[in-house]
Short mmCIF file of N, CA and C in Angstrom, two decimals:
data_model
loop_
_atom_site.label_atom_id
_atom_site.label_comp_id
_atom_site.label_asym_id
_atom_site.label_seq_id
_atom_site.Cartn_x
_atom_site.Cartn_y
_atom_site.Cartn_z
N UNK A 2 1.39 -81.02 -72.54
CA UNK A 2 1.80 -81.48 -71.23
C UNK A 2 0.62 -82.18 -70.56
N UNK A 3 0.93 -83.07 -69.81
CA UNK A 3 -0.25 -84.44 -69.08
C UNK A 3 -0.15 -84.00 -67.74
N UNK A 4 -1.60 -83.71 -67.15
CA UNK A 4 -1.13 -83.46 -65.62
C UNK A 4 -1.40 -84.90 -65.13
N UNK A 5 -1.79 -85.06 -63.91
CA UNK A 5 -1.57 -86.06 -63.21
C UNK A 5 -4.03 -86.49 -63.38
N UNK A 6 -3.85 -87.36 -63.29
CA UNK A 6 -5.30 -87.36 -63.34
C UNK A 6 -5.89 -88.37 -62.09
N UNK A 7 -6.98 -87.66 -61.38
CA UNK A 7 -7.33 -88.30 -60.51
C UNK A 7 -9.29 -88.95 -61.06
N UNK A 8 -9.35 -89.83 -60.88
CA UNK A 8 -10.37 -90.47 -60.72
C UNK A 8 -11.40 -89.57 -59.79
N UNK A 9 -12.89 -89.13 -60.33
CA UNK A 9 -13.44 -88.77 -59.37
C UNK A 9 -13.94 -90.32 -59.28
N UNK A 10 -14.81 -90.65 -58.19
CA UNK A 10 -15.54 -92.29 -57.76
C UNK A 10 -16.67 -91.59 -57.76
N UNK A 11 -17.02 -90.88 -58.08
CA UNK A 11 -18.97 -90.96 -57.89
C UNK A 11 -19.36 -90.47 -59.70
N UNK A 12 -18.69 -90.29 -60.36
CA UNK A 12 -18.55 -90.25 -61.77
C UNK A 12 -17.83 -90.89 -62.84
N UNK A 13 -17.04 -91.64 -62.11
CA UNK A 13 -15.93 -92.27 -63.42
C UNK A 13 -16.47 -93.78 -63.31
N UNK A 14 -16.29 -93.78 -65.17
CA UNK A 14 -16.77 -94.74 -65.52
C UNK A 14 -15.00 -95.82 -65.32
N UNK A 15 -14.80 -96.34 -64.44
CA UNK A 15 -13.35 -96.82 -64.07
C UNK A 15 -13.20 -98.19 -63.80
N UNK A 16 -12.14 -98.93 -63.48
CA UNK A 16 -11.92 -100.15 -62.89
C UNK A 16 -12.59 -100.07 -61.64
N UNK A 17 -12.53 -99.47 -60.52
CA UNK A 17 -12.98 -99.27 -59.82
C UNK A 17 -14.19 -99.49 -59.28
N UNK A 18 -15.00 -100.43 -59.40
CA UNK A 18 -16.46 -100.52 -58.87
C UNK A 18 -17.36 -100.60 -59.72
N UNK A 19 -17.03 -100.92 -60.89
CA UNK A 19 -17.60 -100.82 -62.23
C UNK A 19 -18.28 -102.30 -62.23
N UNK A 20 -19.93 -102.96 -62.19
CA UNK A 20 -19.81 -104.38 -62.47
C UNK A 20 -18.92 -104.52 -63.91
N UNK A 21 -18.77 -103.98 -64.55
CA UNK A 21 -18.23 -104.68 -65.71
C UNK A 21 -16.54 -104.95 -65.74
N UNK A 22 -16.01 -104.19 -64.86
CA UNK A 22 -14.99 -104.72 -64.38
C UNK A 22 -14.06 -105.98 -64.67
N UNK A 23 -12.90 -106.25 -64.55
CA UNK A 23 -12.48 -107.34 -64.65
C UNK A 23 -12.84 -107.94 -63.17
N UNK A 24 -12.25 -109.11 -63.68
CA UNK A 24 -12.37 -109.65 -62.47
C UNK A 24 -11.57 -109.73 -61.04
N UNK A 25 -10.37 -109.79 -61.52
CA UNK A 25 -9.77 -109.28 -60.21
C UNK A 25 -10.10 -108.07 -59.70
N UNK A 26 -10.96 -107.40 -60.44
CA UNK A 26 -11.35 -105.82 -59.44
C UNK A 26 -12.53 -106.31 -58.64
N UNK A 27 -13.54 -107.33 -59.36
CA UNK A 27 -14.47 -107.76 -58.65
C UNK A 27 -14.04 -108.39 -57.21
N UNK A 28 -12.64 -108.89 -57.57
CA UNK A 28 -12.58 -110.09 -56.42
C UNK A 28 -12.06 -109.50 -55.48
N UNK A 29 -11.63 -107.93 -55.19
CA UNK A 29 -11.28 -107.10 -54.81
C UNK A 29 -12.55 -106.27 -54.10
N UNK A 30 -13.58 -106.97 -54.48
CA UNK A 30 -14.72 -105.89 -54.18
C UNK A 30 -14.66 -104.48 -53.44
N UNK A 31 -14.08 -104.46 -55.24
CA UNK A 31 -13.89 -102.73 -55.23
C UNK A 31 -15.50 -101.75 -55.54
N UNK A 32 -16.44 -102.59 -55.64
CA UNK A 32 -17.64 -101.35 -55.52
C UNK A 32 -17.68 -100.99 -53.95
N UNK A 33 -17.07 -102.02 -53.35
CA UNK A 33 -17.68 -101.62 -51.64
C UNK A 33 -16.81 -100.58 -51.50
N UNK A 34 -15.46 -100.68 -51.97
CA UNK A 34 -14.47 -99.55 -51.55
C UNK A 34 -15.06 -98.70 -52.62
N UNK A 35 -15.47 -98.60 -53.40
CA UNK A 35 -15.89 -97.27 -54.00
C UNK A 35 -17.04 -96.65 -53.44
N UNK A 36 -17.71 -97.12 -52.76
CA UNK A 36 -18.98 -96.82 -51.58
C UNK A 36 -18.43 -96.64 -50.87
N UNK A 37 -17.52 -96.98 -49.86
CA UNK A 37 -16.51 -97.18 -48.38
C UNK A 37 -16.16 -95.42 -48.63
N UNK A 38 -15.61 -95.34 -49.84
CA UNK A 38 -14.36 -93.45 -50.31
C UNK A 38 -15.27 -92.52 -50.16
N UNK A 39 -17.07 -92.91 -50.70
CA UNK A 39 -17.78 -91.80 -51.12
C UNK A 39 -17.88 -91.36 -49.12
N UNK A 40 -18.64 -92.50 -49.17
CA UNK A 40 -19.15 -92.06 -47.24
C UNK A 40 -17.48 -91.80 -46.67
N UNK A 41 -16.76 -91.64 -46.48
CA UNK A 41 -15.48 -91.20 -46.10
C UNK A 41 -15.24 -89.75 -46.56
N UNK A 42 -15.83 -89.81 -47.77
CA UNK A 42 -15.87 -88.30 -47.85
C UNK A 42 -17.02 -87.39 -47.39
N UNK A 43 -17.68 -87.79 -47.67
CA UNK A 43 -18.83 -87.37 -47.21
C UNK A 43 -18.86 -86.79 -45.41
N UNK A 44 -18.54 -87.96 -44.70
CA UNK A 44 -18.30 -88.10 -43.36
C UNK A 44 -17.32 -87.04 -42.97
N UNK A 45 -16.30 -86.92 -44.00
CA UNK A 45 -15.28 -85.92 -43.65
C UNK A 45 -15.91 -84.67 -43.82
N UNK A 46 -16.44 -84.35 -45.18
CA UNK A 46 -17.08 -83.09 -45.72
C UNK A 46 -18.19 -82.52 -44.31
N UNK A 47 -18.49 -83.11 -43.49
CA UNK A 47 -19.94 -82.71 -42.98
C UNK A 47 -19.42 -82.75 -41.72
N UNK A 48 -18.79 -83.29 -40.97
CA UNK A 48 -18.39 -84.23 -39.74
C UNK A 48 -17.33 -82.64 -39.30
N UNK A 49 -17.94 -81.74 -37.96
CA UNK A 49 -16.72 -81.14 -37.36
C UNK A 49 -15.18 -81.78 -37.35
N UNK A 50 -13.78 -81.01 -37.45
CA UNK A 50 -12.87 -82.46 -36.89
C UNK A 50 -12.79 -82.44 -35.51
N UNK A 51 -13.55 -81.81 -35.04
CA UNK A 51 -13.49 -82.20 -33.16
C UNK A 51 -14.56 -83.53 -32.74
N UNK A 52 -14.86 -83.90 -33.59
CA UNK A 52 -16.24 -84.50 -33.94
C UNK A 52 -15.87 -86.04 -34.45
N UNK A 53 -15.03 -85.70 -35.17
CA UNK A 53 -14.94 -87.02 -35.80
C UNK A 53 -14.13 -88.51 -35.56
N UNK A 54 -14.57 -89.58 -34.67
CA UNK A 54 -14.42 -90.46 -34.15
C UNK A 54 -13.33 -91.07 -34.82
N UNK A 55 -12.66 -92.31 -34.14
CA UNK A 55 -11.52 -92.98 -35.10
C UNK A 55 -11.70 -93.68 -35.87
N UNK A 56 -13.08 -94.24 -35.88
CA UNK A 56 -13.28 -94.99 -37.25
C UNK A 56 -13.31 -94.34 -38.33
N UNK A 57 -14.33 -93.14 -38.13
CA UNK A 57 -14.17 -92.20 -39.27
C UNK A 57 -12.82 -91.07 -39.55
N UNK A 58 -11.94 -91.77 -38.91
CA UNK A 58 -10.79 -90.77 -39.12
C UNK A 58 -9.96 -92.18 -39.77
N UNK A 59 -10.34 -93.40 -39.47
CA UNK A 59 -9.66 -94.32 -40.12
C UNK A 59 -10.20 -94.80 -41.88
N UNK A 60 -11.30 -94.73 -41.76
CA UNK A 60 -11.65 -95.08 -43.24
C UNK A 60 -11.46 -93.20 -44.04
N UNK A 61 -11.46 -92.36 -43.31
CA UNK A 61 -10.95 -91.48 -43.94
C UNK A 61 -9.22 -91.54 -44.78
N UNK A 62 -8.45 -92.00 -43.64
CA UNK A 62 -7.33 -92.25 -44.32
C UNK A 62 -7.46 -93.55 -45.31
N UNK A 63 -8.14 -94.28 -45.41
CA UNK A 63 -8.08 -95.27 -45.94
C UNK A 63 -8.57 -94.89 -47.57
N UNK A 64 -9.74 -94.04 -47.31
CA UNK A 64 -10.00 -93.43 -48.44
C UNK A 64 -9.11 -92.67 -49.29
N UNK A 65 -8.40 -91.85 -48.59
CA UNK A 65 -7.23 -91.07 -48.81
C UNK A 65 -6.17 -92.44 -49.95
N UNK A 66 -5.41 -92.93 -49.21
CA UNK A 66 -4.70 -93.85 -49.54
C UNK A 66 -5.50 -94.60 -51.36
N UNK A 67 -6.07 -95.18 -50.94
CA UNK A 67 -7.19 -95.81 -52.01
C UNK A 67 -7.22 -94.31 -53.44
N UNK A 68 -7.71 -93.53 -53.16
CA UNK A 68 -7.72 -92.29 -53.72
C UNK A 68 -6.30 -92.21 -54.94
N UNK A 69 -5.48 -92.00 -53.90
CA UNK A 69 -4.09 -91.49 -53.98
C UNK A 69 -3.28 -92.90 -54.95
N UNK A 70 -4.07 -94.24 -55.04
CA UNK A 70 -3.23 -95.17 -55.26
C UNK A 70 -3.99 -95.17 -56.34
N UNK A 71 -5.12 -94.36 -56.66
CA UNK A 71 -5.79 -94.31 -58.25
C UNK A 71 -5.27 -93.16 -59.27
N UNK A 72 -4.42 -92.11 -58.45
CA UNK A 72 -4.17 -91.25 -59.07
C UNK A 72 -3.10 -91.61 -60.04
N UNK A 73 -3.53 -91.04 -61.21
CA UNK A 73 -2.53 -91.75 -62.40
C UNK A 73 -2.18 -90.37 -63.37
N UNK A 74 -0.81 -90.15 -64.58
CA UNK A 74 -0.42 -90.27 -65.20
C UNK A 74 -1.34 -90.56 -67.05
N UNK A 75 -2.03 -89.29 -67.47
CA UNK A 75 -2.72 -90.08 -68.31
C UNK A 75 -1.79 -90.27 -69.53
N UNK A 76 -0.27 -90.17 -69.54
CA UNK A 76 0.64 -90.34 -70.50
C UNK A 76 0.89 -91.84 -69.69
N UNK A 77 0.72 -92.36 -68.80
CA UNK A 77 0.93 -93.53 -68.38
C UNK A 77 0.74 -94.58 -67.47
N UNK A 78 -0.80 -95.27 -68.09
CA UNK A 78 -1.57 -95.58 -67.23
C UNK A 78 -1.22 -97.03 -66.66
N UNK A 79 -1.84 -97.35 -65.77
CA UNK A 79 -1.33 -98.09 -64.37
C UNK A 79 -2.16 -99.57 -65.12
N UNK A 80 -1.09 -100.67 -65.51
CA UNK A 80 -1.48 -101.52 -66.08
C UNK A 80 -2.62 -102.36 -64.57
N UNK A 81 -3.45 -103.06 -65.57
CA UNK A 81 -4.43 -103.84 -64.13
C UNK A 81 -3.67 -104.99 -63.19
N UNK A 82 -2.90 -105.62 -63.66
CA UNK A 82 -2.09 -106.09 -62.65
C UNK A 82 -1.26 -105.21 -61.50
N UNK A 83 -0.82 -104.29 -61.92
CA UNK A 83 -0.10 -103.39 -60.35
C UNK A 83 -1.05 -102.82 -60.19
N UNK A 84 -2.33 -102.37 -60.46
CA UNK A 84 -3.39 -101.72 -60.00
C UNK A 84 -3.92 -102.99 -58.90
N UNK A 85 -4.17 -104.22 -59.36
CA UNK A 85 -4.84 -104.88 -58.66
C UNK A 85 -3.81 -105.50 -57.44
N UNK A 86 -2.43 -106.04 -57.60
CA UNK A 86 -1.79 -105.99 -56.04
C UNK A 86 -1.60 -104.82 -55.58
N UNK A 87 -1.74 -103.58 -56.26
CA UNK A 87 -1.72 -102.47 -55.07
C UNK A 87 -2.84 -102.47 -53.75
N UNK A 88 -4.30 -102.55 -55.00
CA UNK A 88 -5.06 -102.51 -53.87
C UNK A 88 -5.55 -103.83 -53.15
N UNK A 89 -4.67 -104.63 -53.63
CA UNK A 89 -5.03 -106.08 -52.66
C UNK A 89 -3.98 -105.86 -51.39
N UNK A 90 -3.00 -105.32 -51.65
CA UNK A 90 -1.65 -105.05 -50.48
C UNK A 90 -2.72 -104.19 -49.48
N UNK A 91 -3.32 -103.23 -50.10
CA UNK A 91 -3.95 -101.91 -49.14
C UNK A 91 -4.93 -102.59 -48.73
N UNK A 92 -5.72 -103.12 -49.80
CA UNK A 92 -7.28 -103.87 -48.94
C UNK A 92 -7.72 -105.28 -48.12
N UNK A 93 -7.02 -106.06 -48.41
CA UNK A 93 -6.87 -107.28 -48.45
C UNK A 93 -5.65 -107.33 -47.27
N UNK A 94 -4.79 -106.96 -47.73
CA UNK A 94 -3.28 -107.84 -46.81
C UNK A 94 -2.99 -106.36 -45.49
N UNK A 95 -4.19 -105.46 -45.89
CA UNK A 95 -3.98 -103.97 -44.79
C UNK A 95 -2.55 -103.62 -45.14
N UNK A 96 -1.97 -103.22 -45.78
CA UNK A 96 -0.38 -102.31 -45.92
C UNK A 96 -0.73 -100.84 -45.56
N UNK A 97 0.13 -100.72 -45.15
CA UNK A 97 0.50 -99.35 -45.10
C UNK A 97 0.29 -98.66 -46.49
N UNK A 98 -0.35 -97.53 -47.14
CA UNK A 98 0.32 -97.12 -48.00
C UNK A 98 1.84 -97.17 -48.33
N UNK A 99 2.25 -96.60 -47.22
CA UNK A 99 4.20 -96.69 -47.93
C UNK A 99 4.72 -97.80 -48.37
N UNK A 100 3.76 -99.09 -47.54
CA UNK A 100 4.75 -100.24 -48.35
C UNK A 100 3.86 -100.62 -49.80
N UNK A 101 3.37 -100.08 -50.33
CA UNK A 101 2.60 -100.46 -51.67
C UNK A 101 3.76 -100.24 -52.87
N UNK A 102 4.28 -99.11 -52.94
CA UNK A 102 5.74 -98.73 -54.12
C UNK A 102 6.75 -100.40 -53.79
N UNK A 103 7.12 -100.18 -52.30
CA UNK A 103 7.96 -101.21 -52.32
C UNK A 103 7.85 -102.64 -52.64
N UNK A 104 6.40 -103.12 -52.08
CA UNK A 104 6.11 -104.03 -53.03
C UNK A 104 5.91 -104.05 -54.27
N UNK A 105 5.14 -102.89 -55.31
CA UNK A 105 4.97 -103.14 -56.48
C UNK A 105 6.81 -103.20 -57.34
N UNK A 106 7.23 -102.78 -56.55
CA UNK A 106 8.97 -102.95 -57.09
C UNK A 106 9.51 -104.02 -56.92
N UNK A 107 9.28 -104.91 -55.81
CA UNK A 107 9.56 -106.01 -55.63
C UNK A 107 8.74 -107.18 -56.60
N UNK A 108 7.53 -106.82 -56.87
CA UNK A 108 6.67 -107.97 -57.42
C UNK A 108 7.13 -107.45 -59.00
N UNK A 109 7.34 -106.18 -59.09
CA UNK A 109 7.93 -106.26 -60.74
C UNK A 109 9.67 -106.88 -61.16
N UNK A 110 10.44 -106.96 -59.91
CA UNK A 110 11.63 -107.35 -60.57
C UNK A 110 11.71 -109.00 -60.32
N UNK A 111 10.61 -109.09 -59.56
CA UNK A 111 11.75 -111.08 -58.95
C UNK A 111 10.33 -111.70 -59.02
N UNK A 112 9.24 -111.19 -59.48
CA UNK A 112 7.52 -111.89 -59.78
C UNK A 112 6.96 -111.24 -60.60
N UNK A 113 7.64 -111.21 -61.60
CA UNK A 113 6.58 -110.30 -62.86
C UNK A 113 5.91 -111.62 -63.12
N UNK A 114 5.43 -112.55 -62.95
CA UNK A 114 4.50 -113.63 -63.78
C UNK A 114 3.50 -113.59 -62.63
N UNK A 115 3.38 -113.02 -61.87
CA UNK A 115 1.97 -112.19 -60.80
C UNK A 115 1.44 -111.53 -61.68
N UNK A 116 2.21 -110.41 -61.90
CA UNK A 116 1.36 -109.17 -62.65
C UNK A 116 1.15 -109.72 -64.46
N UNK A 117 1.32 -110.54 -65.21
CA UNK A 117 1.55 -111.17 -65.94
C UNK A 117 0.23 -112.26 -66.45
N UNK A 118 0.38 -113.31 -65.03
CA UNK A 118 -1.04 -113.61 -64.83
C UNK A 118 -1.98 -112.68 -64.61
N UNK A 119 -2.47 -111.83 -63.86
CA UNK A 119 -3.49 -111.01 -63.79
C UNK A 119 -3.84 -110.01 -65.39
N UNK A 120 -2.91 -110.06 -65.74
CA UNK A 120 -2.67 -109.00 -66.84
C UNK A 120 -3.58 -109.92 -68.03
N UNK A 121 -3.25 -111.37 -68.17
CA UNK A 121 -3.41 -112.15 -69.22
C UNK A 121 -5.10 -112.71 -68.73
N UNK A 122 -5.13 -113.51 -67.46
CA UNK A 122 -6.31 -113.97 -66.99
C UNK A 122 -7.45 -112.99 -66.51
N UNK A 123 -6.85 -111.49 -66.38
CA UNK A 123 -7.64 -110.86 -65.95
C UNK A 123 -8.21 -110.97 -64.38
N UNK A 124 -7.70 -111.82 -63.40
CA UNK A 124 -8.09 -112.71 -61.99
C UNK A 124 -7.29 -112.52 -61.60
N UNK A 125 -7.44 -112.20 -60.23
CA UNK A 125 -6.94 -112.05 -58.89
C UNK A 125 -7.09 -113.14 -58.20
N UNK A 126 -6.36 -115.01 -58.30
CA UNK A 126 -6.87 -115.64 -57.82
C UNK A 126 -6.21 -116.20 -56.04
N UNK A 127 -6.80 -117.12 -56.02
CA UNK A 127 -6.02 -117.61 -54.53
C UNK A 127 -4.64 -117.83 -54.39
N UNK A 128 -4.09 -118.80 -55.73
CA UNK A 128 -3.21 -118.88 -55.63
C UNK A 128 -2.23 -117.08 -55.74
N UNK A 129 -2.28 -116.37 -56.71
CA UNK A 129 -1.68 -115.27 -56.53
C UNK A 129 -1.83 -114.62 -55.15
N UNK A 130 -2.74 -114.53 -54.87
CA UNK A 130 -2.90 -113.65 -53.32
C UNK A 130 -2.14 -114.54 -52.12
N UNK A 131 -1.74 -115.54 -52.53
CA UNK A 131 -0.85 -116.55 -51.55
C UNK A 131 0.25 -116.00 -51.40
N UNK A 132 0.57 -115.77 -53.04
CA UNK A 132 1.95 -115.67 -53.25
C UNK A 132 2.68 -114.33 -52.76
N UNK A 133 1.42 -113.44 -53.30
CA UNK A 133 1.63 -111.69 -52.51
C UNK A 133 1.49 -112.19 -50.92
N UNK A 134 0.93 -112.80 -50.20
CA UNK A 134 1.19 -112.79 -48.89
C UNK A 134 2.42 -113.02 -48.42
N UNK A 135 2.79 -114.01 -48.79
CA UNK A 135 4.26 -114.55 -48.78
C UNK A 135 5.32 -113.09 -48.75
N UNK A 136 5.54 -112.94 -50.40
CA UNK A 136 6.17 -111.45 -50.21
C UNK A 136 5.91 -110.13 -49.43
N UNK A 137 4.83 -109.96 -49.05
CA UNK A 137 4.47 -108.80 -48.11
C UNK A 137 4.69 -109.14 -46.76
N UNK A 138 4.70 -110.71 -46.42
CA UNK A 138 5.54 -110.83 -45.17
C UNK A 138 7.04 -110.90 -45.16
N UNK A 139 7.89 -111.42 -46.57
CA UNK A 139 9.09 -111.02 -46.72
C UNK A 139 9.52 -109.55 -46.17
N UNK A 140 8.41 -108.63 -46.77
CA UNK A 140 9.08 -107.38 -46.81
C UNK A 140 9.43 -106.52 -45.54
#
């Protein structure tokens, strides 16, 4: 049986903040958000909650979210294209967590050649992030 596997960020060797990374994780500059999660935790870990201001209650959730959108399935891992519009929806275009499922459902039935390109080119480029804007204002 597979439990659910979470990424630690201050040890995993991951997409995540890795220079070696592809590139759409780079273009994602996901080391900053992997620096952004640690001090979020950190801030949380140490920080009274009577104490703790809204910024740091905001990149806390943000961390949270980010976290939660790495947690994977090691019977079934999260190809780099829906990994990378997830966290371009969350980082980039600010979504809500909740709307991240609904878009990645939407960009898999009526734009799989998004996740397709990224998958093949490995890039997160302008033109794709156009195109996710477009749909995330559809939605």
């Amino acid at each position: 049986d597979c439990a659910a596997v979470v990424m630690n960020l201050r040890s995993s060797v991951s997409r995540v903040g890795n220079p070696a990374a592809a590139a759409a994780m780079r273009r994602l500059r996901t080391a900053e958000v992997r620096l952004q999660v640690m001090q979020a935790d950190d801030e949380t870990e140490y920080s009274a909650s009577a104490e703790t201001s809204d910024l740091t209650r905001k990149l806390a959730d943000q961390a949270k979210s980010v976290k939660a959108l790495l947690e994977t399935d090691c019977a079934a891992p999260v190809l780099l294209g829906e990994q990378a519009v997830a966290l371009y929806a969350l980082l980039k275009a600010k979504c809500a967590f909740e709307q991240v499922e609904p878009l990645l459902a939407e960009v898999r039935a009526k734009h799989p050649t998004i996740l397709e390109e990224v998958e093949t080119s490995g890039n997160l480029n302008y033109e794709l992030e156009a195109q996710l804007d477009e749909i995330i204002k559809a939605l």
